[in-house]
Structure formats: structure tokens, C-alpha cells
Short mmCIF file of C-alpha atoms in Angstrom, two decimals:
data_model
loop_
_atom_site.label_atom_id
_atom_site.label_comp_id
_atom_site.label_asym_id
_atom_site.label_seq_id
_atom_site.Cartn_x
_atom_site.Cartn_y
_atom_site.Cartn_z
CA MET W 1 0.00 0.00 0.00
CA ALA W 2 1.46 3.33 -1.03
CA ALA W 3 2.34 5.82 1.66
CA PRO W 4 -0.02 8.82 1.89
CA LEU W 5 1.08 11.85 -0.04
CA LYS W 6 2.59 14.57 2.16
CA LEU W 7 2.38 18.16 0.99
CA GLN W 8 4.16 21.06 2.61
CA ILE W 9 2.29 24.34 2.77
CA GLU W 10 4.70 27.00 1.59
CA LYS W 11 2.37 29.98 1.55
CA VAL W 12 -1.25 30.67 2.46
CA PHE W 13 -3.23 33.18 0.44
CA LEU W 14 -6.17 34.71 2.27
CA GLN W 15 -9.13 36.32 0.54
CA THR W 16 -10.35 38.60 3.30
CA SER W 17 -14.04 39.32 3.45
CA GLU W 18 -15.28 42.82 2.85
CA ARG W 19 -17.96 42.17 5.45
CA VAL W 20 -16.48 43.70 8.59
CA LYS W 21 -18.68 42.77 11.57
CA SER W 22 -16.98 44.84 14.29
CA VAL W 23 -14.08 47.20 14.93
CA ASP W 24 -12.20 48.21 18.08
CA LEU W 25 -9.43 50.74 18.68
CA HIS W 26 -6.38 50.05 20.83
CA PRO W 27 -5.94 52.78 23.48
CA THR W 28 -2.19 53.28 22.96
CA GLU W 29 -1.09 51.48 19.78
CA PRO W 30 -2.08 52.73 16.28
CA TRP W 31 -4.23 49.64 15.78
CA ILE W 32 -7.75 48.92 14.57
CA LEU W 33 -9.07 45.46 15.37
CA ALA W 34 -11.49 44.19 12.70
CA SER W 35 -13.51 40.99 12.93
CA LEU W 36 -14.66 39.58 9.61
CA TYR W 37 -17.51 37.47 8.31
CA SER W 38 -14.87 35.18 6.80
CA GLY W 39 -13.82 34.03 10.32
CA THR W 40 -10.60 36.04 10.42
CA VAL W 41 -9.59 38.81 12.82
CA CYS W 42 -7.07 41.43 11.64
CA ILE W 43 -5.12 44.15 13.42
CA TRP W 44 -4.65 47.09 11.05
CA ASN W 45 -1.95 49.67 11.67
CA TYR W 46 -3.51 52.98 10.68
CA HIS W 47 -0.11 54.71 10.54
CA SER W 48 1.52 52.31 8.09
CA GLN W 49 -1.80 51.31 6.44
CA THR W 50 -0.82 47.66 6.73
CA ILE W 51 -2.00 44.55 8.58
CA ASP W 52 0.22 43.94 11.61
CA LYS W 53 -1.47 40.71 12.74
CA SER W 54 -4.08 38.30 11.43
CA PHE W 55 -5.75 35.38 13.22
CA LYS W 56 -7.86 32.70 11.56
CA VAL W 57 -10.33 32.32 14.41
CA SER W 58 -13.08 30.14 12.97
CA ASP W 59 -14.76 28.87 9.82
CA SER W 60 -17.81 30.80 11.05
CA PRO W 61 -18.29 34.58 11.05
CA VAL W 62 -16.63 36.48 13.89
CA ARG W 63 -19.20 39.10 14.85
CA THR W 64 -17.30 40.71 17.71
CA ALA W 65 -13.69 41.18 18.85
CA LYS W 66 -12.17 43.43 21.49
CA PHE W 67 -8.73 44.36 22.76
CA ILE W 68 -7.85 43.59 26.39
CA PRO W 69 -4.75 45.80 26.52
CA ILE W 70 -3.83 45.10 30.14
CA ARG W 71 -3.16 41.46 29.17
CA ASN W 72 -2.04 42.00 25.55
CA TRP W 73 -5.04 39.97 24.45
CA VAL W 74 -7.69 39.93 21.77
CA VAL W 75 -11.00 38.29 22.70
CA CYS W 76 -13.33 37.09 19.91
CA GLY W 77 -16.88 35.75 19.72
CA SER W 78 -18.18 33.88 16.68
CA ASP W 79 -21.17 32.12 15.18
CA ASP W 80 -19.84 28.73 16.26
CA LYS W 81 -20.79 29.84 19.83
CA PHE W 82 -17.17 29.91 21.03
CA ILE W 83 -15.15 32.63 22.69
CA ARG W 84 -11.45 32.57 21.84
CA VAL W 85 -8.63 34.59 23.35
CA TYR W 86 -5.29 35.33 21.66
CA ASP W 87 -2.06 36.98 22.78
CA TYR W 88 -1.64 39.68 20.14
CA ASN W 89 2.14 39.83 20.63
CA THR W 90 2.86 36.11 20.18
CA SER W 91 -0.30 35.10 18.22
CA GLU W 92 -0.72 32.25 20.72
CA LYS W 93 -4.26 31.07 21.48
CA VAL W 94 -4.70 31.60 25.23
CA LYS W 95 -8.19 30.15 25.73
CA GLU W 96 -11.07 28.62 23.79
CA PHE W 97 -14.46 27.64 25.19
CA ARG W 98 -18.10 27.24 24.19
CA ALA W 99 -19.88 30.22 25.67
CA HIS W 100 -23.46 30.23 24.30
CA GLU W 101 -26.04 28.11 22.51
CA ASP W 102 -26.40 30.51 19.58
CA PHE W 103 -24.46 33.23 17.72
CA ILE W 104 -22.35 35.54 19.89
CA ARG W 105 -23.19 39.12 19.00
CA CYS W 106 -21.15 41.35 21.28
CA LEU W 107 -18.33 41.36 23.81
CA ALA W 108 -17.77 44.16 26.33
CA VAL W 109 -14.61 44.44 28.45
CA HIS W 110 -14.90 45.83 31.97
CA PRO W 111 -12.73 48.97 32.37
CA THR W 112 -10.98 47.86 35.60
CA SER W 113 -11.99 44.32 36.64
CA PRO W 114 -11.08 41.01 34.92
CA PHE W 115 -14.55 40.68 33.42
CA VAL W 116 -15.93 40.30 29.91
CA LEU W 117 -19.64 40.39 29.01
CA SER W 118 -20.96 38.34 26.10
CA THR W 119 -24.36 38.69 24.44
CA SER W 120 -26.03 36.17 22.19
CA ASP W 121 -28.97 35.16 20.05
CA ASP W 122 -29.79 32.68 22.84
CA MET W 123 -31.24 35.77 24.61
CA LEU W 124 -28.65 35.64 27.40
CA VAL W 125 -25.89 37.91 28.66
CA LYS W 126 -23.03 36.18 30.48
CA LEU W 127 -20.22 37.51 32.65
CA TRP W 128 -16.79 35.82 32.38
CA ASP W 129 -13.85 36.21 34.79
CA TRP W 130 -10.44 35.61 33.21
CA GLU W 131 -8.80 35.39 36.64
CA LYS W 132 -11.01 32.33 37.27
CA ASP W 133 -9.88 30.59 34.08
CA TRP W 134 -12.63 32.33 32.14
CA GLY W 135 -15.35 30.86 34.34
CA CYS W 136 -18.91 32.14 33.92
CA THR W 137 -19.72 33.97 37.14
CA ARG W 138 -23.21 35.24 36.30
CA ILE W 139 -25.99 34.82 33.73
CA PHE W 140 -28.42 37.65 33.00
CA GLU W 141 -31.80 36.45 31.76
CA GLY W 142 -35.15 38.03 30.99
CA HIS W 143 -34.54 39.16 27.42
CA SER W 144 -37.31 38.46 24.91
CA HIS W 145 -35.19 38.85 21.78
CA TYR W 146 -31.65 38.38 20.50
CA VAL W 147 -29.25 40.43 22.64
CA MET W 148 -27.26 42.35 20.06
CA TYR W 149 -25.16 44.57 22.30
CA ALA W 150 -24.12 45.51 25.85
CA ALA W 151 -22.16 48.45 27.25
CA PHE W 152 -20.71 49.23 30.67
CA ASN W 153 -21.77 52.45 32.38
CA PRO W 154 -18.75 54.83 32.33
CA ILE W 155 -19.71 56.35 35.71
CA ASP W 156 -21.12 53.41 37.64
CA ILE W 157 -18.74 50.89 36.08
CA ASP W 158 -20.26 47.86 37.79
CA THR W 159 -23.53 48.32 35.92
CA PHE W 160 -24.27 47.79 32.25
CA VAL W 161 -27.11 48.14 29.77
CA SER W 162 -28.10 45.48 27.25
CA ALA W 163 -29.56 46.22 23.85
CA SER W 164 -33.05 45.29 25.02
CA LEU W 165 -32.66 48.38 27.23
CA ALA W 166 -32.39 46.52 30.49
CA MET W 167 -29.94 47.73 33.14
CA PHE W 168 -28.09 45.26 35.34
CA GLY W 169 -25.50 45.30 38.08
CA ILE W 170 -22.76 42.74 37.57
CA TYR W 171 -23.26 41.30 41.08
CA SER W 172 -26.98 40.50 40.64
CA SER W 173 -28.81 38.62 37.91
CA ALA W 174 -31.98 40.70 38.34
CA ALA W 175 -32.47 43.72 36.08
CA LYS W 176 -32.40 47.07 37.89
CA PHE W 177 -34.56 48.73 35.26
CA SER W 178 -35.97 48.10 31.82
CA TRP W 179 -38.14 50.05 29.43
CA GLU W 180 -39.77 49.88 26.02
CA ALA W 181 -37.56 51.89 23.71
CA HIS W 182 -38.30 50.98 20.10
CA SER W 183 -41.05 49.36 18.08
CA LYS W 184 -38.59 46.84 16.60
CA GLY W 185 -35.36 45.13 17.62
CA ILE W 186 -32.47 47.16 19.07
CA ASN W 187 -29.11 46.66 17.35
CA CYS W 188 -26.81 48.83 19.48
CA VAL W 189 -26.59 50.86 22.66
CA ASN W 190 -23.82 53.11 23.95
CA TYR W 191 -23.29 55.54 26.80
CA TYR W 192 -21.81 59.00 26.35
CA MET W 193 -21.25 62.21 28.31
CA VAL W 194 -22.13 65.78 27.40
CA GLY W 195 -20.58 67.96 30.08
CA ASP W 196 -21.38 66.18 33.34
CA LYS W 197 -24.61 64.62 32.05
CA LEU W 198 -24.87 60.96 31.02
CA TYR W 199 -26.86 59.83 28.00
CA LEU W 200 -27.53 56.62 26.11
CA ILE W 201 -28.00 56.24 22.40
CA THR W 202 -29.77 53.29 20.81
CA GLY W 203 -30.16 52.17 17.20
CA SER W 204 -33.03 50.03 15.97
CA ASP W 205 -34.67 48.20 13.09
CA ASP W 206 -37.47 50.78 13.36
CA TYR W 207 -35.20 53.11 11.32
CA THR W 208 -34.41 55.40 14.27
CA ALA W 209 -31.66 56.16 16.74
CA LYS W 210 -32.87 57.53 20.06
CA VAL W 211 -31.05 59.58 22.68
CA TRP W 212 -31.99 58.88 26.31
CA ASP W 213 -31.40 60.82 29.52
CA ASP W 214 -29.81 58.19 31.77
CA GLU W 215 -31.18 59.72 34.96
CA SER W 216 -34.81 60.11 33.94
CA LYS W 217 -34.80 57.29 31.34
CA SER W 218 -36.70 59.64 29.03
CA CYS W 219 -36.14 59.99 25.29
CA VAL W 220 -34.74 63.43 24.51
CA LYS W 221 -34.30 63.08 20.75
CA ILE W 222 -35.19 60.80 17.85
CA LEU W 223 -32.75 60.67 14.93
CA GLY W 224 -34.22 59.31 11.71
CA HIS W 225 -32.82 57.09 8.96
CA MET W 226 -34.38 55.41 5.94
CA HIS W 227 -33.49 51.87 7.07
CA ASN W 228 -32.26 49.87 10.08
CA VAL W 229 -29.78 51.70 12.34
CA THR W 230 -26.90 49.32 13.07
CA ALA W 231 -24.44 51.46 15.06
CA ALA W 232 -24.52 54.69 17.06
CA CYS W 233 -22.00 56.44 19.28
CA LYS W 234 -20.59 59.80 20.33
CA HIS W 235 -17.12 60.93 19.32
CA PRO W 236 -14.85 60.71 22.41
CA GLU W 237 -13.63 64.30 22.05
CA LEU W 238 -15.69 66.22 19.48
CA PRO W 239 -19.31 67.28 20.20
CA ILE W 240 -20.79 64.99 17.56
CA VAL W 241 -22.95 61.87 17.51
CA ILE W 242 -22.53 59.33 14.70
CA THR W 243 -25.21 56.95 13.41
CA VAL W 244 -24.80 54.21 10.80
CA SER W 245 -27.63 52.62 8.84
CA GLU W 246 -28.45 49.99 6.25
CA ASP W 247 -29.68 52.90 4.13
CA GLU W 248 -25.96 53.15 3.23
CA THR W 249 -25.39 56.42 5.08
CA VAL W 250 -23.31 57.55 8.03
CA LEU W 251 -24.84 60.65 9.62
CA ILE W 252 -22.96 63.06 11.90
CA TRP W 253 -25.16 65.00 14.31
CA ASN W 254 -24.46 67.96 16.57
CA ALA W 255 -24.45 66.53 20.10
CA SER W 256 -26.18 69.60 21.54
CA THR W 257 -28.75 70.58 18.89
CA TYR W 258 -28.99 67.18 17.12
CA LYS W 259 -29.03 68.89 13.76
#
């Protein structure tokens, strides 16, 4: 019987997908982390305009990836329901585990504690502690739809909001507050400050982004698009709010007048 043919791989050519599912900025390095529908995660150097690192994470789409700079890590969540962690200096895979029973939509890294939130189409949010070997320390239930996003409160950092507009504390599974925000599913939610006042902005399949007063939980402005709003945030320094839609537009709004 002939011996099996052995082939040596001399070079791998990657056709990267144009479908970028998420981006994240490194706080000190000139890097943009992009997770792709093709299952690859790339670190782009925006000074040299080149790819510094690339990880083939999964054969499934990677919908979310975030830097954990304090550990020199990248954490990724994909449609195969796994979370994977890589050392971005050595490219070594640090950890891999099944995290949810459906697509993982979003990861959020706690600003000071060793925690990562994951959200999923299984309608759960989970809290993971990397100092406990990435053990799940809490599960947040009560969502009636896919949980597309979660964001930590920049003032009360041990609370977060999920994209169903439910607020939780990380040390209790019960929601502190929830409210009806949109007539269709919510795709994104982010906190931002104007002066000393805290706001939230949400984007929805009802073709609107809405700005909320965090204290009163009241809607202070509705920003309209012609199709689903998929991302919304405030610029970290300039007084502008940015919304992104499937109507193929990015709109920049004045953060005070909302014109």
C-alpha cells in the first residue's frame, strides 16, 4: 500500500471578506481590530496602512472582537458559539471555550476588573472572569429577543445596559430597570457624556436612533434614517454623535442641537 502523499504548505493566500462585523481601537497602539464574516480577525496599523497581525479564528463569522490591553489579548466571539482569546504579541491562542447556545453578537470588556460580558442570540448575557480561568460567574436572563449589544456604564462601572434596554448590576442577575424603547429590535446601545450629564444612544430596526437621559430614562431626541440603524456612538472628544444605517449612510449630528 502506497504511503499517503505529504504536501508542505509554503504559503497561504487569504481572501479577506469585505464584510467587517466589528471594529475596536487600541488605546495606545495605532491599531484597529477588525472581525470579519470570513472568520478572520485582523489588526490594522492605521499609521503604516498595513495589517500587523491576522488570526484565523473560525470557519464561522466572527461578529465581535475586542482588545484587552492590560493582558495584551484579543477576545473574539463567533457564530460557532465559542469565545477565543489570543495573545496579540505572540499570536498564541490563550483560551477557547463554548460560551453560548447561539451566535455571539457582542463582547464588552470591563474597564478595571477582569470581566468580559458576552451577548447572544440565545437571549442571554453572560459575565466571564479571566482570573477564574474564564469561568462564567453570572448569567443575565429576561430578554425576549436576541441580545445584540451591551455596554458598561462609564460612571457606575459595575452596571451595564443590554440592547433590550435593560440595566443590570454585575453582582446581581436581576435587572435594575428596563423600558420599552423601540417598536422593533435594538441593534446597538452606547453611553456617552455631554458635560457632566450621562446619556444613552440606541439604534433600531425601526429606522431610528434615540437619545436617552440616563437619569430620567426619558427619550430626549429621535434621529431618523431610511433603514435599520446598526451602530450609534458619540465621538470621544468632538461634540458629535454618529449613526450608521443599512440605508448606506453615516450621519454626523451635533451633540447639543442634534441637527
